[in-house]
Amino acid sequence: MNFEGLDPGLAEYAPAMHSALDPVLDAHLNPSLLQNVELDPEGVALEALPVQESVHIMEGVYSELHSVVAEVGVPVSVSHFDLHEEMLWVGSHGGHATSFFGPALERYSSFQVNGSDDIRQIQSLENGILFLTKNNLKYMARGGLIIFDYLLDESDDMHSLLLTDSSTLLVGGLQNHILEIDLNTVQETQKYAVETPGVTIMRQTNRFFFCGHTSGKISLRDLRTFKVEHEFDAFSGSLSDFDVHGNLLAACGFSSRLTGLACDRFLKVYDLRMMRAITPLQVHVDPAFLRFIPTYTSRLAIISQSGQCQFCEPTGLANPADIFHVNPVGPLLMTFDVSASKQALAFGDSEGCVHLWTDSPEPSFNPYSRETEFALPCLVDSLPPLDWSQDLLPLSLIPVPLTTDTLLSDWPAANSAPAPRLYLISGPNGGSRKGLRYQYSLQTLIILLLSSFLSAFSIFFFSGSPGDWGLDGQTPQPSSPRTILHYRRAPPVDAEILRTMKKVGFIGYAPNPRTRLRNQIPYRLKESDNEFDSFSQVTESPIGREEEPHLHMVSKKYRKVTIKYSKLGLEDFDFKHYNKTLFAGLEPHIPNAYCNCMIQVLYFLEPVRCLIQNHLCQKEFCLACELGFLFHMLDLSRGDPCQGSNFLRAFRTIPEASALGLILADSDEASGKGNLARLIQRWNRFILTQLHQDMQELEVPQAYRGAGGSFCSSGDSVIGQLFSCEMENCSLCRCGSETVRASSTLLFTLSYPEDKTGKNCDFAQVLKRSICLEQNTQAWCDNCEKYQPTIQTRNIRHLPDILVINCEVNSLKEADFWRMQAEVAFKMAMKKHSGEISKSKEFALADWKELGSPEGMLMCASIEELKNIWLPFSIRMKMTKNKGLDVCNWTDGDEMQWGPARAEEEHGVYVYDLMATVVHILDSRTGGSLVAHIKVGETYHQRKEGVTHQQWYLFNDFLIEPIDKHEAVQFDMNWKVPAILYYIKRNLNSKYNLNIKNPIEASVLLAEASLARKQRKTHTTFIPLMLNEMPQVGDLVGLDAEFVTLNEEEAELRSDGTKSTIKPSQMSVARITCVRGQGPNEGIPFIDDYISTQEQVVDYLTQYSGIKPGDLDAKISSKHLTTLKSTYLKLRFLIDIGVKFVGHGLQKDFRVINLMVPKDQVLDTVYLFHMPRKRMISLRFLAWYFLDLKIQGETHDSIEDARTALQLYRKYLELSKNGTEPESFHKVLKGLYEKGRKMDWKVPEPEGQTSPKNAAVFSSVLAL
């Protein structure tokens, strides 16, 4: 911003004056701001002080909430709301930066950015803050650490910066050029010439760059070339500020007069569609700053330097009644900014004060802010008090300085043996008696005290006269002495270690249960109170259960399951032990796999499964496409686990997922720091919204065959048809004005009653209260023309086919409500089942003993089924004529009484059945987990098992187990907390076309363009298939893939020297090659795709993959570069058409590519040339032994490997006579293994060494 045009007196302010400022109270400074403030004579920035203790804020109207002092007497030069955290940043003319946290403006950090120049602009990034001064760009962490310091040319005078994307920055100033800086390399990448120098303000939209010049002009530049597309000559003097919103550009500035520059009270407004000015907007203040605040309308906030603020519409008339005053401490306002949420305004004045104005008492600066990291408190101040009477007192809690002298605990062995107790009897003269008499000082007493802990002393303290104790040579017997035990007992060994221990001789080995830090033994003073989300874990071993009866038991099948890796990876892990069904589980070791349970819920919704698989689009990272591919894998699996790596890879690239905090770091996911219940509920809302958006454009109108044709608009998607609920939101003002607008939602959130009494409250009542929500809030009334208290109600116009409910049990309050309602329901059920219990008698838990009678034995099986149940299996919903909604629980008895709802749509009556519940398992040992109870329908059992029945199952990652239906609705709030509920309409499947039509066509195999810019035809390594070469069922295709590493393997060494894999390395496919297996072009590849990746590659594995740095970068690669989705579609088409893949180690290849291939379509040479219980043989050795080929010399080449695998398969057919002579082929394998052992499985390097083939056994190699 051009400060010289704002105020002539401010232009004389020089940074050199800062050091000479006297720390005295300015005449303009409000004395109330400096209460309890000590002015620093060195001019160092003072602590921020709140001005007002409490401020009354009216909803929807901006009012001052807080004012703080950033730096006394030093003008604020810039202010900026952090875009990632709830913080406000301000910079001063002295080069000092200060941040304030939250609406209370608590000081977070304060540091010096530049010693001489003022801070001219601030920009927040994900990992730090950018500060721009005159000729310096500094990137610093939020705590003040420097990330980089980029010095510009000394002749530059920079004023503005613009972040064009996450890693590119534009910097402009009074010179005739604008610099483009790459934040990753911290280098200047471009220098754009500017025809009109003096770029002090820059903005960006999806169409143009906007540059504001000191001459009063605004230029519009192309986003790619930065060339001028249009130019507005806004003001004749100078430009003060401008902003862009939608198709409007508004600017304020100065006009030239005879006496100099004068503030122009006409705002220039331009229409960007027609590129011309519209009627100027006359305001009643001298505009110095302006911003669009598009909360309700496209209104403008115009600020003057004297502190006046006016709101008006850019195309309307300004009303003097819309002016409010900021009341700055200094004479001038120097800076102004608006938060991203539009709920807060920040002003900085010339006396170093910051004023925060908000439209609500508890505003948020951003729609989705991440959690701010605060400094850890001082450990010394937070030490717990030490109780010297405890035998397990940890002396390590006492902080001691580092020293090289001998410690007091270094006692000789003679003093470490058990010794007799020493009695110190305090007498009136300070003496002591025990047959020995001596005077002891305080220092001696302290030494004796510490010695008692480190050796074998036990000290008893007595007070009073020695004669009172009868010390005549006998041992005193005090009534209540202060005793310190002379031995500290070792803590008991973890029961999990004892349970899993295997003894070899007198040494026991057990896996680390990871319940405590390495080489540390905690001595707990007392058990801390368990919080709601943190419970101690009872192990499987019965040892210690009677000693700790307060611990809650988590059933084994609900505990978090982990994969134990061996040197063979997952090949020898027994997944069948955890899943004896034919349904597929999901592997949990992938980052952000906490959503596995929700993926299973969506899969077992038959309309969702079918309609998602019919979707296919050109978008690279489409969650609907990736979810359809994952569902296809789950369909093909026969009990083998699948992994959603490609789906989660696309999920991590969506910005909204990161903004909502849905992407967890590996450390947070492993330690369970995140609140999984809230996380999965946010994920549930996100995935439904994202799938609705992805499928909205490519919807098939014939997918829905229901009666409500008006509901299926052309812009709706199948997700909207299934989950969307149309509503009417009614706002009633106290003046009687009523506003009704239509909206829709994909799910509902339970709203619990405030009444905490123990009365019975049906789930249906709570659900109706949550759907037909009524609340009082502040809203705009067109009739009153101001914000008024309104009553907002919600009425249902159309019920969804699938009712999704987020339970929102996130605190003890909601958990106690569920627990209380379950207890009330249990008592009522017991009274109903037991006719002998009168209605007036209260049925307590102790009354269970009465059920031990012969009459009660028949009820014992059902008693456990009635406990901890509040949720109904079915609910009945009816739309009334006056737009009301009736909701009630629906039982089997109601079904018999009322009969089935045959004409439900005609009468507006719908019955919803519970289909799935997602629960949060509280387990402090593993950090908790998420599991799902799913009612699997008849169609799934028919496809997988050939039977038609319905059954409830527990889905815990790759653990799948059938359960009783009552277990799905039993929630012991001590360890099993409900998170998400899914109810579906009865006979839902009959409304939808459930035929799956494979959307992948043969055209995916035809020629396509490469993403690489430098790829030339001479570099092409494959020939695409022609139309007459399209593969048929049973055709052979040679396949090989190469990979790169994204995350290294995490492993540990056991005490016996063996290695244990904690977490495997995360691989990503980098190259996929497919070779023709028959025809005249046999051996010629038709696919050789390098896969572009946006994730950071840790190791290219060049020695084994042949992939070099740069091969996967579209800017510099010379390879045929494609997206993973494009190549995935090619392989999916080949699988669906029925070809047979030939390769070496295809199991790992398909696993990393994330493909499920039927076993009869895989011909793996690893297993063709393998003897049971013998080692696997490498492709290089097999090629040398059977084909006399030396491959994989320096690096691997996927084309060479795929061709070699095809030749080996031909050789296998030749040697085994097409599999008809297994005995003769077994002799060949024995010779292979004997030769391998002699050669140590290494291919000889000298050229003279020949292959051990012999003419009697081997025939000539087929030429390819």
Short mmCIF file of N, CA and C in Angstrom, two decimals, residues 383-448:
data_model
loop_
_atom_site.label_atom_id
_atom_site.label_comp_id
_atom_site.label_asym_id
_atom_site.label_seq_id
_atom_site.Cartn_x
_atom_site.Cartn_y
_atom_site.Cartn_z
N LEU A 383 5.83 -31.11 38.42
CA LEU A 383 6.14 -32.36 39.09
C LEU A 383 5.09 -32.67 40.15
N PRO A 384 4.67 -33.91 40.24
CA PRO A 384 3.68 -34.25 41.28
C PRO A 384 4.33 -34.25 42.66
N PRO A 385 3.55 -34.06 43.69
CA PRO A 385 4.12 -34.13 45.05
C PRO A 385 4.58 -35.55 45.36
N LEU A 386 5.65 -35.64 46.11
CA LEU A 386 6.24 -36.93 46.43
C LEU A 386 5.80 -37.36 47.84
N ASP A 387 5.26 -38.55 47.93
CA ASP A 387 4.83 -39.11 49.20
C ASP A 387 5.91 -40.08 49.68
N TRP A 388 6.62 -39.70 50.74
CA TRP A 388 7.78 -40.49 51.17
C TRP A 388 7.37 -41.82 51.77
N SER A 389 6.09 -41.99 52.04
CA SER A 389 5.66 -43.24 52.66
C SER A 389 5.43 -44.36 51.65
N GLN A 390 5.49 -44.05 50.37
CA GLN A 390 5.23 -45.06 49.35
C GLN A 390 6.46 -45.91 49.11
N ASP A 391 6.24 -47.22 49.01
CA ASP A 391 7.38 -48.10 48.78
C ASP A 391 7.83 -48.09 47.33
N LEU A 392 6.99 -47.65 46.41
CA LEU A 392 7.36 -47.61 45.00
C LEU A 392 7.65 -46.20 44.54
N LEU A 393 8.18 -45.38 45.43
CA LEU A 393 8.45 -43.99 45.09
C LEU A 393 9.57 -43.91 44.05
N PRO A 394 9.34 -43.30 42.87
CA PRO A 394 10.41 -43.18 41.85
C PRO A 394 11.33 -42.01 42.16
N LEU A 395 12.53 -42.31 42.57
CA LEU A 395 13.49 -41.24 42.84
C LEU A 395 13.91 -40.52 41.57
N SER A 396 13.64 -41.12 40.41
CA SER A 396 14.00 -40.46 39.15
C SER A 396 13.17 -39.21 38.90
N LEU A 397 12.09 -39.02 39.68
CA LEU A 397 11.28 -37.81 39.52
C LEU A 397 11.98 -36.58 40.08
N ILE A 398 13.00 -36.80 40.93
CA ILE A 398 13.70 -35.66 41.53
C ILE A 398 14.73 -35.16 40.54
N PRO A 399 14.59 -33.94 40.02
CA PRO A 399 15.58 -33.45 39.03
C PRO A 399 16.91 -33.14 39.71
N VAL A 400 17.98 -33.65 39.12
CA VAL A 400 19.32 -33.42 39.66
C VAL A 400 20.20 -32.89 38.54
N PRO A 401 21.17 -32.04 38.84
CA PRO A 401 22.07 -31.53 37.81
C PRO A 401 23.08 -32.58 37.38
N LEU A 402 23.60 -32.39 36.17
CA LEU A 402 24.64 -33.29 35.68
C LEU A 402 25.94 -33.00 36.42
N THR A 403 26.60 -34.04 36.86
CA THR A 403 27.83 -33.86 37.62
C THR A 403 28.77 -35.01 37.33
N THR A 404 30.05 -34.73 37.49
CA THR A 404 31.08 -35.77 37.33
C THR A 404 31.57 -36.30 38.65
N ASP A 405 31.08 -35.73 39.77
CA ASP A 405 31.48 -36.19 41.09
C ASP A 405 30.76 -37.49 41.44
N THR A 406 31.22 -38.11 42.52
CA THR A 406 30.61 -39.35 42.99
C THR A 406 29.23 -39.06 43.55
N LEU A 407 28.26 -39.85 43.12
CA LEU A 407 26.90 -39.66 43.59
C LEU A 407 26.70 -40.30 44.94
N LEU A 408 25.70 -39.81 45.65
CA LEU A 408 25.38 -40.34 46.96
C LEU A 408 24.91 -41.78 46.86
N SER A 409 24.34 -42.14 45.71
CA SER A 409 23.85 -43.52 45.55
C SER A 409 24.95 -44.52 45.27
N ASP A 410 26.17 -44.05 45.04
CA ASP A 410 27.28 -44.98 44.77
C ASP A 410 27.83 -45.53 46.08
N TRP A 411 27.03 -46.32 46.74
CA TRP A 411 27.44 -46.90 48.02
C TRP A 411 28.26 -48.15 47.79
N PRO A 412 29.19 -48.42 48.65
CA PRO A 412 29.94 -49.69 48.52
C PRO A 412 29.03 -50.88 48.80
N ALA A 413 29.49 -52.05 48.41
CA ALA A 413 28.67 -53.25 48.54
C ALA A 413 28.37 -53.56 49.99
N ALA A 414 29.30 -53.23 50.88
CA ALA A 414 29.08 -53.54 52.30
C ALA A 414 27.90 -52.77 52.87
N ASN A 415 27.70 -51.57 52.35
CA ASN A 415 26.59 -50.75 52.86
C ASN A 415 25.28 -51.04 52.14
N SER A 416 25.31 -51.88 51.12
CA SER A 416 24.10 -52.17 50.37
C SER A 416 23.36 -53.38 50.90
N ALA A 417 23.98 -54.09 51.87
CA ALA A 417 23.32 -55.27 52.44
C ALA A 417 22.27 -54.83 53.45
N PRO A 418 21.30 -55.69 53.76
CA PRO A 418 20.30 -55.32 54.76
C PRO A 418 20.95 -55.05 56.10
N ALA A 419 20.53 -54.01 56.76
CA ALA A 419 21.10 -53.58 58.03
C ALA A 419 19.99 -53.39 59.05
N PRO A 420 20.31 -53.42 60.32
CA PRO A 420 19.26 -53.21 61.33
C PRO A 420 18.70 -51.80 61.24
N ARG A 421 17.48 -51.68 61.74
CA ARG A 421 16.81 -50.40 61.71
C ARG A 421 17.48 -49.42 62.67
N LEU A 422 17.44 -48.18 62.29
CA LEU A 422 18.03 -47.11 63.09
C LEU A 422 16.91 -46.21 63.58
N TYR A 423 16.83 -46.03 64.87
CA TYR A 423 15.78 -45.20 65.46
C TYR A 423 16.39 -43.87 65.87
N LEU A 424 15.79 -42.84 65.44
CA LEU A 424 16.20 -41.49 65.84
C LEU A 424 15.10 -40.94 66.72
N ILE A 425 15.40 -40.76 67.99
CA ILE A 425 14.40 -40.27 68.91
C ILE A 425 14.75 -38.83 69.24
N SER A 426 13.84 -37.97 68.91
CA SER A 426 14.07 -36.56 69.12
C SER A 426 13.66 -36.17 70.53
N GLY A 427 14.61 -35.64 71.29
CA GLY A 427 14.33 -35.19 72.65
C GLY A 427 14.30 -33.70 72.75
N PRO A 428 14.08 -33.22 73.93
CA PRO A 428 13.98 -31.77 74.08
C PRO A 428 15.30 -31.06 73.82
N ASN A 429 16.42 -31.77 74.00
CA ASN A 429 17.72 -31.14 73.78
C ASN A 429 18.28 -31.45 72.40
N GLY A 430 17.45 -32.03 71.56
CA GLY A 430 17.91 -32.35 70.22
C GLY A 430 18.73 -33.59 70.15
N GLY A 431 18.78 -34.41 71.19
CA GLY A 431 19.59 -35.62 71.18
C GLY A 431 18.84 -36.79 70.63
N SER A 432 19.50 -37.93 70.59
CA SER A 432 18.89 -39.17 70.11
C SER A 432 19.36 -40.30 70.98
N ARG A 433 18.52 -41.33 71.10
CA ARG A 433 18.83 -42.45 71.98
C ARG A 433 18.60 -43.76 71.25
N LYS A 434 19.51 -44.66 71.24
CA LYS A 434 19.32 -46.08 70.95
C LYS A 434 20.53 -46.83 71.46
N GLY A 435 20.82 -46.67 72.73
CA GLY A 435 22.04 -47.27 73.24
C GLY A 435 23.25 -46.45 72.87
N LEU A 436 23.10 -45.54 71.90
CA LEU A 436 24.17 -44.63 71.52
C LEU A 436 23.60 -43.23 71.55
N ARG A 437 24.41 -42.29 71.94
CA ARG A 437 23.96 -40.92 72.11
C ARG A 437 24.85 -40.02 71.27
N TYR A 438 24.25 -39.16 70.45
CA TYR A 438 25.04 -38.18 69.72
C TYR A 438 24.11 -37.06 69.29
N GLN A 439 24.70 -35.90 69.04
CA GLN A 439 23.96 -34.77 68.50
C GLN A 439 23.97 -34.87 66.97
N TYR A 440 22.81 -34.67 66.31
CA TYR A 440 22.76 -34.74 64.85
C TYR A 440 22.26 -33.41 64.32
N SER A 441 22.86 -33.01 63.21
CA SER A 441 22.48 -31.76 62.55
C SER A 441 21.45 -32.05 61.46
N LEU A 442 20.92 -30.99 60.87
CA LEU A 442 19.95 -31.13 59.77
C LEU A 442 20.58 -31.79 58.56
N GLN A 443 21.85 -31.46 58.28
CA GLN A 443 22.53 -32.06 57.13
C GLN A 443 22.67 -33.57 57.32
N THR A 444 22.99 -33.97 58.55
CA THR A 444 23.12 -35.40 58.81
C THR A 444 21.78 -36.11 58.64
N LEU A 445 20.73 -35.47 59.08
CA LEU A 445 19.41 -36.08 58.96
C LEU A 445 19.00 -36.27 57.50
N ILE A 446 19.29 -35.28 56.64
CA ILE A 446 18.96 -35.40 55.23
C ILE A 446 19.73 -36.54 54.59
N ILE A 447 21.02 -36.68 54.95
CA ILE A 447 21.83 -37.77 54.41
C ILE A 447 21.25 -39.12 54.82
N LEU A 448 20.84 -39.19 56.09
CA LEU A 448 20.26 -40.44 56.55
C LEU A 448 18.95 -40.75 55.83
#
